[in-house]
Phi, psi and omega in degrees: 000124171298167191304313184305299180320321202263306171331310194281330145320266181328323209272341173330270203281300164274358161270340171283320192284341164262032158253311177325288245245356143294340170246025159221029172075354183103344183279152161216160166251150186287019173258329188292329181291335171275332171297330186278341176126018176254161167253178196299335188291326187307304181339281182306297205298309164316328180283299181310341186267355183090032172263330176250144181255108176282127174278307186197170174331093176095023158234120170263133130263158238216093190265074169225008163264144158317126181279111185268148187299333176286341160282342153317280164335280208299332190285306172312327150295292198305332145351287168285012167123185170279344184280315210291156178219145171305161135196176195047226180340274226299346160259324167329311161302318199300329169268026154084045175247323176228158182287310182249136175324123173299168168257352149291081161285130193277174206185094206264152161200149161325142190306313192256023163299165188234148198150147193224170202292178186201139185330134165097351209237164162208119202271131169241165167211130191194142178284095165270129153351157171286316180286351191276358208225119168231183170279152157208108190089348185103330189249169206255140198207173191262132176307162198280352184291303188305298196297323194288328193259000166282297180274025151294312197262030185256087175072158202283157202057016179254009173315296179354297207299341183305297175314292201289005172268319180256028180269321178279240190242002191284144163272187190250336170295321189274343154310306210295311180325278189322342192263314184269002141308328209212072183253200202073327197291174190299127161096033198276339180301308174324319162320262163355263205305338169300312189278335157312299148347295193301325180264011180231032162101034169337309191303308147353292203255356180285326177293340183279317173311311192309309176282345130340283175308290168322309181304303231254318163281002174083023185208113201307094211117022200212147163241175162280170182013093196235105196276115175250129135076023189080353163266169190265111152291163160275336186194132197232105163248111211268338181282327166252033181028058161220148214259192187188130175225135173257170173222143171283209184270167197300339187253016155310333210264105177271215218243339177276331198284315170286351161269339188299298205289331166280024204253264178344298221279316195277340152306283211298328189291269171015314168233040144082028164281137160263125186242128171277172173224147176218140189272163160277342165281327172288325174315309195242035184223329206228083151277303161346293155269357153301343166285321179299332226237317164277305179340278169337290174278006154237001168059074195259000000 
């Protein structure tokens, strides 16, 4: 080959590996650098000079970069093999559900895959279906129906994730699918109930709670269905006007019901209401502070 070719090679051979490693966070594996045209020898040499970092056997970072938690996350799948899939926190984040990375990656592979945990990591093993597994990005994650209803149940205050899943493109049928794809799995009673909840009319049971919770904390002066300004409030305190509207989960709602609440919402401030609002996750995630917070505006 003349020189000119093997320039045109090389110059080849390093723009695909910096289309890879911009769009894989900077992580690469050592089948993909050979698939862009290097050999195992280039490979070992980028290692040996410090341009490359090996993260676990066949995973590299390219340490001319921030290592950023999506390259964290991806180097940490990509471990376990061509098989391995995020799941729970760690795909959650990865579709945007939650603001911040877990530190902990979960990490799904086949039963009779072979690999053992590794620092940063927490391995589960299980056969998902094909619709339970999607791309995202380049790394292979649990679909977002699996993902909304595992990392529901991974510790308190992660319910949230469930709402913003079904805010999106997920339904609450493709939830209930996915749970009963994968029933056994870790947190699945939890699951359940969660999704039970989700399905029986939220709005119901988030106003019972709410006048619960008043009960239970004492505090006093307030009625249910209260007709103001020509609407019904949910829970009424007439001596400090101030009014309390609950909501069920976010996909109860369509786009009329949310402007119809703000119609409402803009009367009653009008005719000299302070109106709180409350979710069914502040109701059963935050009551303490849902008390604090009426306490406060009516200054019980």
């Amino acid at each position: 080959m003349e020189p000119s070719g093997v320039a045109a090679r090389q110059f080849g051979v390093v723009s695909v590996l910096n289309d890879l490693l911009r769009y894989h966070d900077g992580v690469i594996t050592l089948a993909q650098a050979r698939g862009a045209g290097l050999s195992r020898q280039a490979v070992n040499r980028r290692v040996q000079s410090g341009d490359w970092r090996q993260c676990s056997r066949g995973v590299f970072f390219v340490d001319d970069r921030a290592f950023t938690d999506a390259a964290r996350i991806r180097a940490a799948v990509w471990s376990f093999g061509e098989h391995a899939v995020a799941s729970g926190l760690a795909a959650a984040w990865w579709h945007g559900l939650t603001g911040f990375a877990p530190e902990i990656v979960e990490v799904t592979m086949p039963r009779n895959g072979s690999g053992r945990k590794r620092e940063g990591t927490r391995l589960r093993r299980r056969d998902l279906r094909p619709t339970d597994v999607v791309e995202c990005r380049g790394l292979r994650v649990t679909a977002l129906p699996l993902t909304a209803i595992e990392a529901a149940v991974r510790g308190r205050g992660n319910s949230g994730v469930m709402d913003r899943a079904l805010q999106r493109d997920a339904t609450l049928s493709q939830l209930w699918a996915a749970h009963m794809r994968n029933k056994g799995r870790h947190g699945s009673p939890v699951a359940r109930i969660l999704l039970q909840a989700a399905a029986d009319g939220t709005h119901s049971q988030a106003e019972r709670r709410l006048t619960k919770l008043l009960r239970t904390a004492g505090i006093t002066g307030w009625r249910s269905n209260v007709r103001i300004a020509g609407y019904v409030v949910d829970v009424a305190f007439r001596g400090a006007k101030v009014a309390i509207e609950v909501d069920g989960w976010a996909f109860h709602s369509d786009q009329q019901d949310f402007q119809n609440d703000r119609v409402r919402q803009n009367v009653l401030a009008l005719n000299g209401w302070q109106v709180l609002r409350f979710t069914w996750l502040d109701l059963t995630q935050y009551p303490e502070r849902v008390l604090a917070t009426i306490r406060t505006a009516v200054r019980v």
